[in-house]
Short mmCIF file of C-alpha atoms in Angstrom, two decimals:
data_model
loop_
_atom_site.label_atom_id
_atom_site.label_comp_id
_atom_site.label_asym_id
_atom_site.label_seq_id
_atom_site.Cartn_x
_atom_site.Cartn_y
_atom_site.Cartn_z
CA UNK A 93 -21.49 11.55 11.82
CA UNK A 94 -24.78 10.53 9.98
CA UNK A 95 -26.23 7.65 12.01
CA UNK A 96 -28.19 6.24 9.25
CA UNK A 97 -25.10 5.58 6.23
CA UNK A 98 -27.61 3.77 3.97
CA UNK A 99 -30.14 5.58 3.91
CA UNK A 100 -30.11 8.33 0.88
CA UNK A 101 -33.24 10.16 2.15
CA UNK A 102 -31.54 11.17 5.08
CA UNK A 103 -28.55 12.90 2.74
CA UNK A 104 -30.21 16.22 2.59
CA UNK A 105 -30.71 16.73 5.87
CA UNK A 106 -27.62 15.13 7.49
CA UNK A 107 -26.03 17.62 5.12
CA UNK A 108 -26.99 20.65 7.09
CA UNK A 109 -25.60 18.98 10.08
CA UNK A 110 -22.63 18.26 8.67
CA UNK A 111 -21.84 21.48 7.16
CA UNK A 112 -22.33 22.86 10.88
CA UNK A 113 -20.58 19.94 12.46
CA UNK A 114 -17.53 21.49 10.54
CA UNK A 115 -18.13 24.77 10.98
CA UNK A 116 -17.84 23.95 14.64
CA UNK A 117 -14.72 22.05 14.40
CA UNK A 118 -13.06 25.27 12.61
CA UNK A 119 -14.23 26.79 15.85
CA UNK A 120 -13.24 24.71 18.23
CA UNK A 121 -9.75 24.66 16.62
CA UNK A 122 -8.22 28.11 17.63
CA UNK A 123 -4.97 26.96 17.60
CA UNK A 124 -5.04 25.89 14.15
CA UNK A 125 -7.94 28.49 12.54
CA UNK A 126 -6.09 30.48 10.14
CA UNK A 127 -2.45 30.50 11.47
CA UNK A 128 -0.89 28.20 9.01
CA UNK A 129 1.30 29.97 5.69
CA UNK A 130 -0.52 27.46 2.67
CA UNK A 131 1.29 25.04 1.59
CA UNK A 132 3.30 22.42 0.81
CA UNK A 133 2.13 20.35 -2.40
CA UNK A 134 2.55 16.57 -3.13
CA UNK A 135 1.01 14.12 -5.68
CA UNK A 136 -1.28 11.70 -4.77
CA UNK A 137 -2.21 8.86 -6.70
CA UNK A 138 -5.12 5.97 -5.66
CA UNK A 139 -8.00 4.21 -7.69
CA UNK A 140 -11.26 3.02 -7.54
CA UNK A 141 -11.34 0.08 -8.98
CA UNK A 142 -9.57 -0.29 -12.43
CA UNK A 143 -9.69 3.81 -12.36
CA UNK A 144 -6.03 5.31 -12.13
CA UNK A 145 -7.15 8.75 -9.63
CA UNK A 146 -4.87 11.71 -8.73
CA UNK A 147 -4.92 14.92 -7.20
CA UNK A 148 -2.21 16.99 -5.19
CA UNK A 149 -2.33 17.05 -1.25
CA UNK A 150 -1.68 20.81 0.30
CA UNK A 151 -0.62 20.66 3.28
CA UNK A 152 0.30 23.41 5.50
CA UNK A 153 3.71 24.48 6.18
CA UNK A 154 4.01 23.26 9.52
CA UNK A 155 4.95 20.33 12.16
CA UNK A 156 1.65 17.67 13.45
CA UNK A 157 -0.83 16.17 12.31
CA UNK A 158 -4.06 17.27 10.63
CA UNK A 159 -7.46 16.52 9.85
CA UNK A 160 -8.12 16.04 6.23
CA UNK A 161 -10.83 17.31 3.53
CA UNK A 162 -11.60 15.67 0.04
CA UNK A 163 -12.16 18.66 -2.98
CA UNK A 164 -15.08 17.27 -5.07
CA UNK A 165 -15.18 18.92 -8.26
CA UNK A 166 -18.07 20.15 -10.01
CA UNK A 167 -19.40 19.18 -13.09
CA UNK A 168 -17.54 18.84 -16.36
CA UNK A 169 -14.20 18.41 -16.92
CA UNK A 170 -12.50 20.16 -13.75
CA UNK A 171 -8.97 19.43 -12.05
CA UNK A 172 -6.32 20.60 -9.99
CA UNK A 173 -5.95 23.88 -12.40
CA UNK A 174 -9.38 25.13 -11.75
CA UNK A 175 -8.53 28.01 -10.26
CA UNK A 176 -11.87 28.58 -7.88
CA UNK A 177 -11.36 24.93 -6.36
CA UNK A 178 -7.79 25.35 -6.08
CA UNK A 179 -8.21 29.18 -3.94
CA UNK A 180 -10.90 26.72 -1.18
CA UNK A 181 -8.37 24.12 -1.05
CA UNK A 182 -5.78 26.61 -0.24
CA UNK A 183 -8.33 28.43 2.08
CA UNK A 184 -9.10 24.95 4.16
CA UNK A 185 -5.23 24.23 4.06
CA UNK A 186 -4.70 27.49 5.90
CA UNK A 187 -7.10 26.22 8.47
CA UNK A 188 -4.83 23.68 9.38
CA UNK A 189 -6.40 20.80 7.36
CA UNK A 190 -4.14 18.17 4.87
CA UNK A 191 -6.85 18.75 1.86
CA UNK A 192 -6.64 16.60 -1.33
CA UNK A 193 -7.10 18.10 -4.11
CA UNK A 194 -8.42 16.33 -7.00
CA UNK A 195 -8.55 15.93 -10.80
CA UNK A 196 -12.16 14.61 -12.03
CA UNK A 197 -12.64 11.29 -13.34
CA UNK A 198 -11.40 11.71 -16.81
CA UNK A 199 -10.06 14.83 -15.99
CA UNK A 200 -6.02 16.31 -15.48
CA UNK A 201 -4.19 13.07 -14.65
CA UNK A 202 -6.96 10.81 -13.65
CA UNK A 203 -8.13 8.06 -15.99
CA UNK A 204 -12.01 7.04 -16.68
CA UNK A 205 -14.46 9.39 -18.44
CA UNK A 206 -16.69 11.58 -15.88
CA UNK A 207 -19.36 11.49 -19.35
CA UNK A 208 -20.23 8.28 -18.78
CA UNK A 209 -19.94 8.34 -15.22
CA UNK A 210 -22.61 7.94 -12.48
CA UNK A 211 -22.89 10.14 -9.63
CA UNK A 212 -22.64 6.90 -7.31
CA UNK A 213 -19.14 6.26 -9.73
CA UNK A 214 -17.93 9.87 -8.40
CA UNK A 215 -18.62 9.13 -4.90
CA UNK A 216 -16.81 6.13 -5.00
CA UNK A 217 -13.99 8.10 -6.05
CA UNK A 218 -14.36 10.51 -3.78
CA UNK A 219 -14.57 7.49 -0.96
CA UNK A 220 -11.08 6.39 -2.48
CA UNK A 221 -9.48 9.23 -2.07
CA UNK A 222 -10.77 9.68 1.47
CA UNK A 223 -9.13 6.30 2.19
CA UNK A 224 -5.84 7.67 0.55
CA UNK A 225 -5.72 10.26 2.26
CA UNK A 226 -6.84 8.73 5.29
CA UNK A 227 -3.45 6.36 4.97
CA UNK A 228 -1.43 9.52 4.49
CA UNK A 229 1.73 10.25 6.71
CA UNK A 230 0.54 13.24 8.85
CA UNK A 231 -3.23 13.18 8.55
CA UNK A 232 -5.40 12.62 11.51
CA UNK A 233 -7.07 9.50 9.97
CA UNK A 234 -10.32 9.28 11.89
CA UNK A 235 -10.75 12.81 10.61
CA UNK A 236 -11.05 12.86 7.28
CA UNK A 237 -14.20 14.37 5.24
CA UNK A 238 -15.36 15.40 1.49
CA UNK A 239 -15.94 19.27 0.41
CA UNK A 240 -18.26 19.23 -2.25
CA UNK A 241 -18.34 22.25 -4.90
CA UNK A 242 -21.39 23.17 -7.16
CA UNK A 243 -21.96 19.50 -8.88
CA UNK A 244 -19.55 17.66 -6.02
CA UNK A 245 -22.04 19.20 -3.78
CA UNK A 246 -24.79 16.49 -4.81
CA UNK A 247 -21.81 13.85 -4.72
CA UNK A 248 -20.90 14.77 -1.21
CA UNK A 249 -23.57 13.42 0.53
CA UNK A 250 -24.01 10.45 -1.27
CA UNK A 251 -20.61 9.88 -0.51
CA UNK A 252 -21.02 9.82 3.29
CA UNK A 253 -24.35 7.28 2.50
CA UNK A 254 -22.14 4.83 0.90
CA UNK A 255 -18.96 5.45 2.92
CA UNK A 256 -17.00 6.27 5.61
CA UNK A 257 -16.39 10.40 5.50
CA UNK A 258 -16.36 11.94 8.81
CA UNK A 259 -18.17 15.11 7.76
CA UNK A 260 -19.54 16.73 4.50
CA UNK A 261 -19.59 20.26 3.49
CA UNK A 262 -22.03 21.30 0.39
CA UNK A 263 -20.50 23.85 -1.37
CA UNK A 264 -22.37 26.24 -3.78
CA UNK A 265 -24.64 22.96 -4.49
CA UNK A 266 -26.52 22.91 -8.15
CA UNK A 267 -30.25 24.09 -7.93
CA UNK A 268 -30.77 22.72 -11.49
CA UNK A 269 -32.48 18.96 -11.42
CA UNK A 270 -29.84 16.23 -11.70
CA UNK A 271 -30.57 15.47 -15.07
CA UNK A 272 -30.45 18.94 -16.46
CA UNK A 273 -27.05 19.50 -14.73
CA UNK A 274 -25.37 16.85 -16.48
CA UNK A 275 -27.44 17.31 -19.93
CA UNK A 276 -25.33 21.18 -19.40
CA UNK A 277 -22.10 19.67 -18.52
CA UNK A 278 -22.38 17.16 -21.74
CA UNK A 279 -22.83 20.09 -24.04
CA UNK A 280 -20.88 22.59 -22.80
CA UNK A 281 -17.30 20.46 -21.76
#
């Protein structure tokens, strides 16, 4: 949706768009908004590059073919068990969307250490498991897009800058300078 994918400036703003953009999808999906029972569970394992990635696809319990969302964790070590990211993939599953939930570089059963990781290294994961997902057996592949919570809300937009994710949602994105988020994630994780 963002006409201008290399372009970083234009994240911020294409990020308000795309956080409607979705919200107007939900909308304009009343067949699927809220009537699916959450959800069947399968593991998913891709990489990015020489980094083994894996997260657990819900999927609601129901016949078709769905569009599909990317979880991008926040910042520190966060996974499939954290229980906040876990409720909003459940919550998007119900909406009739195939949603990947992932574990964090270096985090639950993906390899590679999110501490020495760049935020451009997290949205190349992210644009990995887009493309898994994308390749997925009952996903709507030219609908596929990246939910980004607290920290994964600065990686969701870069994402869509260096990638192909067919809309972005920021998600209770950090207020705290780049730096000083990941300074608090070092020294607290």
């Amino acid at each position: 949706m963002m006409t201008d994918r290399t372009s970083p400036a234009t994240a911020g703003s294409a990020q308000i768009v795309h956080t409607v953009a979705l919200a107007f999808l939900l909308g304009a999906m009343p067949a699927l908004a809220g009537e699916y029972p959450c959800c069947s569970e399968a593991e998913l394992e891709y990489s990015n590059g020489d980094v083994r990635l894996a997260g657990v696809v819900l999927e609601p319990y129901a016949e078709g073919v769905f569009p599909g969302a990317v979880i991008i964790q926040g910042s520190g070590d966060s996974d499939r068990s954290n229980a906040w990211a876990r409720s909003i993939a459940e919550t998007i599953a119900g909406e009739g969307f195939a949603v990947l939930l992932t574990d964090k570089r270096g985090s639950g059963r993906s390899g590679g250490d999110w501490r020495t990781s760049s935020f451009e290294d997290l949205a190349w994961d992210t644009l990995a498991g887009v493309e898994a997902l994308r390749r997925r057996e009952g996903v709507q592949g030219n609908l596929v897009g990246v939910v980004g919570l607290s920290q994964g809300g600065k990686v969701a937009p870069l994402a869509a800058t260096l990638g192909r994710a067919d809309f972005v949602i920021s998600m209770v994105r950090s207020v705290a300078p780049m730096d000083q988020a990941r300074f608090h994630a070092l020294e607290n994780n």
